[in-house]
mmCIF file of C-alpha atoms in Angstrom:
data_model
loop_
_atom_site.group_PDB
_atom_site.id
_atom_site.type_symbol
_atom_site.label_atom_id
_atom_site.label_comp_id
_atom_site.label_asym_id
_atom_site.label_seq_id
_atom_site.Cartn_x
_atom_site.Cartn_y
_atom_site.Cartn_z
ATOM 1 C CA MET A 1 229.837 24.768 23.401
ATOM 2 C CA LEU A 2 229.291 25.565 27.074
ATOM 3 C CA LYS A 3 232.263 23.352 27.934
ATOM 4 C CA HIS A 4 234.530 25.311 25.607
ATOM 5 C CA THR A 5 233.334 28.598 27.072
ATOM 6 C CA ILE A 6 234.105 27.385 30.584
ATOM 7 C CA TYR A 7 237.567 26.164 29.524
ATOM 8 C CA ILE A 8 238.349 29.486 27.865
ATOM 9 C CA PHE A 9 237.137 31.400 30.925
ATOM 10 C CA LEU A 10 239.282 29.289 33.272
ATOM 11 C CA LEU A 11 242.293 29.655 30.990
ATOM 12 C CA LEU A 12 241.897 33.441 30.946
ATOM 13 C CA LEU A 13 241.519 33.447 34.713
ATOM 14 C CA PHE A 14 244.742 31.482 35.194
ATOM 15 C CA VAL A 15 246.693 33.564 32.680
ATOM 16 C CA SER A 16 245.545 36.829 34.252
ATOM 17 C CA GLY A 17 246.854 35.622 37.618
ATOM 18 C CA CYS A 18 250.341 35.180 36.157
ATOM 19 C CA ASN A 19 250.762 38.873 35.322
ATOM 20 C CA LYS A 20 251.067 40.094 38.902
ATOM 21 C CA GLN A 21 253.702 42.805 39.228
ATOM 22 C CA LEU A 22 255.720 43.157 42.413
ATOM 23 C CA SER A 23 255.664 46.427 44.314
ATOM 24 C CA GLU A 24 258.924 48.315 44.825
ATOM 25 C CA GLU A 25 259.001 47.156 48.452
ATOM 26 C CA ASP A 26 258.593 43.530 47.384
ATOM 27 C CA LYS A 27 261.268 43.924 44.706
ATOM 28 C CA ALA A 28 263.658 45.277 47.352
ATOM 29 C CA LYS A 29 262.866 42.344 49.665
ATOM 30 C CA VAL A 30 263.428 39.841 46.866
ATOM 31 C CA ALA A 31 266.724 41.519 45.925
ATOM 32 C CA ALA A 32 267.924 41.389 49.552
ATOM 33 C CA LEU A 33 266.833 37.770 49.855
ATOM 34 C CA ASN A 34 268.630 36.901 46.607
ATOM 35 C CA ILE A 35 271.833 38.367 48.074
ATOM 36 C CA GLU A 36 271.348 36.204 51.177
ATOM 37 C CA LEU A 37 270.642 33.197 48.949
ATOM 38 C CA THR A 38 273.840 33.775 46.960
ATOM 39 C CA GLN A 39 275.870 34.041 50.175
ATOM 40 C CA THR A 40 274.259 30.885 51.547
ATOM 41 C CA ASN A 41 274.964 28.996 48.302
ATOM 42 C CA ASP A 42 278.609 30.112 48.477
ATOM 43 C CA ASP A 43 278.796 28.918 52.094
ATOM 44 C CA ILE A 44 277.260 25.571 51.105
ATOM 45 C CA LYS A 45 279.795 25.139 48.304
ATOM 46 C CA ALA A 46 282.752 25.973 50.574
ATOM 47 C CA THR A 47 281.441 23.741 53.362
ATOM 48 C CA THR A 48 280.871 20.859 50.940
ATOM 49 C CA GLU A 49 284.458 21.153 49.707
ATOM 50 C CA ASN A 50 285.656 21.183 53.319
ATOM 51 C CA TYR A 51 283.426 18.193 54.122
ATOM 52 C CA GLU A 52 284.925 16.145 51.296
ATOM 53 C CA GLN A 53 288.442 16.597 52.702
ATOM 54 C CA TYR A 54 287.714 14.293 55.646
ATOM 55 C CA SER A 55 287.012 10.584 55.555
ATOM 56 C CA SER A 56 285.325 10.364 58.968
ATOM 57 C CA GLY A 57 285.505 11.567 62.536
ATOM 58 C CA LEU A 58 284.251 14.339 64.754
ATOM 59 C CA ILE A 59 285.360 17.165 62.484
ATOM 60 C CA LYS A 60 283.495 15.670 59.526
ATOM 61 C CA SER A 61 280.396 15.240 61.717
ATOM 62 C CA LEU A 62 280.532 18.882 62.818
ATOM 63 C CA ILE A 63 280.947 19.999 59.219
ATOM 64 C CA ALA A 64 277.998 17.789 58.197
ATOM 65 C CA ALA A 65 275.821 19.411 60.867
ATOM 66 C CA ARG A 66 276.831 22.862 59.618
ATOM 67 C CA LEU A 67 276.060 21.813 56.049
ATOM 68 C CA GLU A 68 272.549 20.727 57.038
ATOM 69 C CA VAL A 69 271.899 24.035 58.803
ATOM 70 C CA LEU A 70 273.085 25.916 55.715
ATOM 71 C CA LYS A 71 270.802 23.837 53.487
ATOM 72 C CA THR A 72 267.895 24.615 55.810
ATOM 73 C CA ASN A 73 268.778 28.314 55.594
ATOM 74 C CA LYS A 74 268.791 28.065 51.803
ATOM 75 C CA ASN A 75 265.365 26.418 51.783
ATOM 76 C CA LEU A 76 263.933 29.037 54.145
ATOM 77 C CA VAL A 77 265.185 31.895 51.968
ATOM 78 C CA GLU A 78 263.921 30.232 48.781
ATOM 79 C CA GLN A 79 260.543 29.677 50.424
ATOM 80 C CA ARG A 80 260.302 33.357 51.346
ATOM 81 C CA ILE A 81 261.317 34.479 47.834
ATOM 82 C CA ASN A 82 258.716 32.176 46.297
ATOM 83 C CA SER A 83 255.999 33.414 48.634
ATOM 84 C CA ILE A 84 256.750 37.052 47.789
ATOM 85 C CA GLU A 85 256.952 36.437 44.038
ATOM 86 C CA SER A 86 253.785 34.363 43.960
ATOM 87 C CA GLY A 87 251.872 36.836 46.079
ATOM 88 C CA ALA A 88 251.043 34.186 48.642
ATOM 89 C CA ALA A 89 249.818 35.754 51.825
ATOM 90 C CA VAL A 90 252.074 35.156 54.792
ATOM 91 C CA LYS A 91 250.183 35.230 58.039
ATOM 92 C CA VAL A 92 252.134 36.032 61.155
ATOM 93 C CA GLU A 93 251.351 33.019 63.297
ATOM 94 C CA THR A 94 253.399 30.584 65.252
ATOM 95 C CA LEU A 95 254.956 29.309 62.037
ATOM 96 C CA VAL A 96 256.356 32.703 61.024
ATOM 97 C CA THR A 97 258.124 35.244 63.200
ATOM 98 C CA ASN A 98 257.891 39.007 63.091
ATOM 99 C CA PRO A 99 260.974 40.686 61.631
ATOM 100 C CA ASN A 100 263.114 42.300 64.331
ATOM 101 C CA PRO A 101 265.670 44.719 62.791
ATOM 102 C CA GLU A 102 267.337 45.537 66.139
ATOM 103 C CA LEU A 103 268.006 41.895 66.937
ATOM 104 C CA ALA A 104 269.097 41.318 63.328
ATOM 105 C CA GLU A 105 271.736 44.064 63.674
ATOM 106 C CA HIS A 106 272.946 42.552 66.947
ATOM 107 C CA LEU A 107 273.156 39.099 65.364
ATOM 108 C CA GLN A 108 274.972 40.543 62.351
ATOM 109 C CA SER A 109 277.650 41.965 64.668
ATOM 110 C CA GLU A 110 277.911 38.583 66.426
ATOM 111 C CA ILE A 111 278.272 36.885 63.037
ATOM 112 C CA GLN A 112 281.093 39.245 62.070
ATOM 113 C CA SER A 113 282.776 38.652 65.433
ATOM 114 C CA MET A 114 282.475 34.884 64.991
ATOM 115 C CA LYS A 115 283.943 35.113 61.469
ATOM 116 C CA GLN A 116 286.921 37.032 62.892
ATOM 117 C CA GLU A 117 287.431 34.378 65.584
ATOM 118 C CA ILE A 118 287.316 31.634 62.949
ATOM 119 C CA LYS A 119 289.826 33.495 60.793
ATOM 120 C CA ILE A 120 292.191 33.868 63.769
ATOM 121 C CA ASP A 121 291.780 30.183 64.652
ATOM 122 C CA LYS A 122 292.485 29.139 61.051
ATOM 123 C CA ASN A 123 295.653 31.227 61.020
ATOM 124 C CA GLU A 124 296.690 29.611 64.308
ATOM 125 C CA ALA A 125 295.910 26.119 62.967
ATOM 126 C CA SER A 126 297.985 26.747 59.837
ATOM 127 C CA LYS A 127 301.087 26.816 62.067
ATOM 128 C CA TYR A 128 300.732 23.087 62.718
ATOM 129 C CA SER A 129 301.222 20.235 60.281
ATOM 130 C CA GLY A 130 299.628 17.452 62.287
ATOM 131 C CA GLY A 131 299.179 15.903 65.661
ATOM 132 C CA LEU A 132 296.851 16.404 68.566
ATOM 133 C CA ILE A 133 297.155 20.183 68.681
ATOM 134 C CA LEU A 134 296.129 20.533 65.022
ATOM 135 C CA SER A 135 293.216 18.150 65.594
ATOM 136 C CA MET A 136 292.034 20.212 68.559
ATOM 137 C CA LYS A 137 292.352 23.439 66.546
ATOM 138 C CA LEU A 138 290.379 21.923 63.663
ATOM 139 C CA MET A 139 287.640 20.738 66.053
ATOM 140 C CA THR A 140 287.472 24.228 67.540
ATOM 141 C CA ILE A 141 287.145 25.732 64.064
ATOM 142 C CA ALA A 142 284.452 23.226 63.045
ATOM 143 C CA THR A 143 282.523 23.908 66.254
ATOM 144 C CA LYS A 144 282.698 27.665 65.718
ATOM 145 C CA GLU A 145 281.594 27.247 62.096
ATOM 146 C CA GLN A 146 278.604 25.241 63.335
ATOM 147 C CA SER A 147 277.792 28.058 65.761
ATOM 148 C CA LEU A 148 278.176 30.533 62.899
ATOM 149 C CA ALA A 149 275.670 28.593 60.783
ATOM 150 C CA ALA A 150 273.183 28.612 63.669
ATOM 151 C CA LEU A 151 273.692 32.373 64.130
ATOM 152 C CA GLN A 152 273.121 32.905 60.405
ATOM 153 C CA GLN A 153 269.911 30.902 60.601
ATOM 154 C CA LYS A 154 268.671 32.975 63.532
ATOM 155 C CA TYR A 155 269.685 36.155 61.664
ATOM 156 C CA LEU A 156 267.639 35.174 58.609
ATOM 157 C CA THR A 157 264.714 34.310 60.858
ATOM 158 C CA VAL A 158 264.635 37.651 62.666
ATOM 159 C CA LYS A 159 265.563 39.830 59.679
ATOM 160 C CA TYR A 160 263.042 38.463 57.193
ATOM 161 C CA GLY A 161 260.448 36.874 59.465
ATOM 162 C CA LEU A 162 261.179 33.376 58.219
ATOM 163 C CA SER A 163 259.730 30.283 59.802
ATOM 164 C CA SER A 164 261.624 29.115 62.812
ATOM 165 C CA LEU A 165 262.295 25.491 63.502
ATOM 166 C CA PRO A 166 259.861 23.769 65.859
ATOM 167 C CA LYS A 167 260.957 23.024 69.394
ATOM 168 C CA ILE A 168 261.479 19.391 70.166
ATOM 169 C CA ASP A 169 260.435 17.989 73.508
ATOM 170 C CA MET A 170 262.988 15.512 74.742
ATOM 171 C CA GLU A 171 262.851 13.340 77.789
ATOM 172 C CA ILE A 172 266.031 13.651 79.788
ATOM 173 C CA PRO A 173 267.313 10.233 80.796
ATOM 174 C CA LYS A 174 267.704 9.454 84.473
ATOM 175 C CA PRO A 175 271.261 9.522 85.762
ATOM 176 C CA ILE A 176 272.870 6.223 86.546
ATOM 177 C CA LYS A 177 272.580 5.397 90.213
ATOM 178 C CA GLU A 178 275.757 4.581 92.009
ATOM 179 C CA SER A 179 275.641 1.213 93.631
ATOM 180 C CA ASP A 180 277.717 -1.792 94.353
ATOM 181 C CA PRO A 181 280.245 -2.274 91.514
ATOM 182 C CA ASN A 182 279.553 -5.993 91.656
ATOM 183 C CA VAL A 183 275.961 -5.401 90.486
ATOM 184 C CA PRO A 184 275.683 -5.517 86.674
ATOM 185 C CA LEU A 185 275.168 -2.171 84.941
ATOM 186 C CA GLU A 186 271.801 -3.235 83.483
ATOM 187 C CA SER A 187 270.449 -3.725 87.001
ATOM 188 C CA ARG A 188 271.461 -0.218 88.063
ATOM 189 C CA LEU A 189 269.471 1.535 85.325
#
């Protein structure tokens, strides 16, 4: 009998925790984040279609890098939505940044500027049907789209206080020493 009482009490405790209502401020945040999520999903879909047009090469690699950044952005936004909806406390520590509306506005203007540059470059590239010039234009576009994805990630980080990616410590390799060309390369390293 005591077991059943404990089970019923725990069940009521869990069910009562599911009825949390969001405040108006939280509802507004979730709505804004859902708009960002929709935009990010649209970008992922368009980038995936663009990715599938290429069989290999530098352009495909740049598009793949952009796609991974966009997927990371999507996961960050979903994580923030879930934390707001679940009522999970978000502590401002090294894992989460403080929202910075001024920097977010600046980044938004940079994003719009970058989108304009990409649009101009795409119009310029459409004048060519092939060859080296078209390849260079397409690499420029892919590089700018990668930069755009990174700007969007930074924008989401500063606007909503999302987690930023950890810094990676890398050891810079030593430059190759110039020496006698008759000495094998392995010996010069």
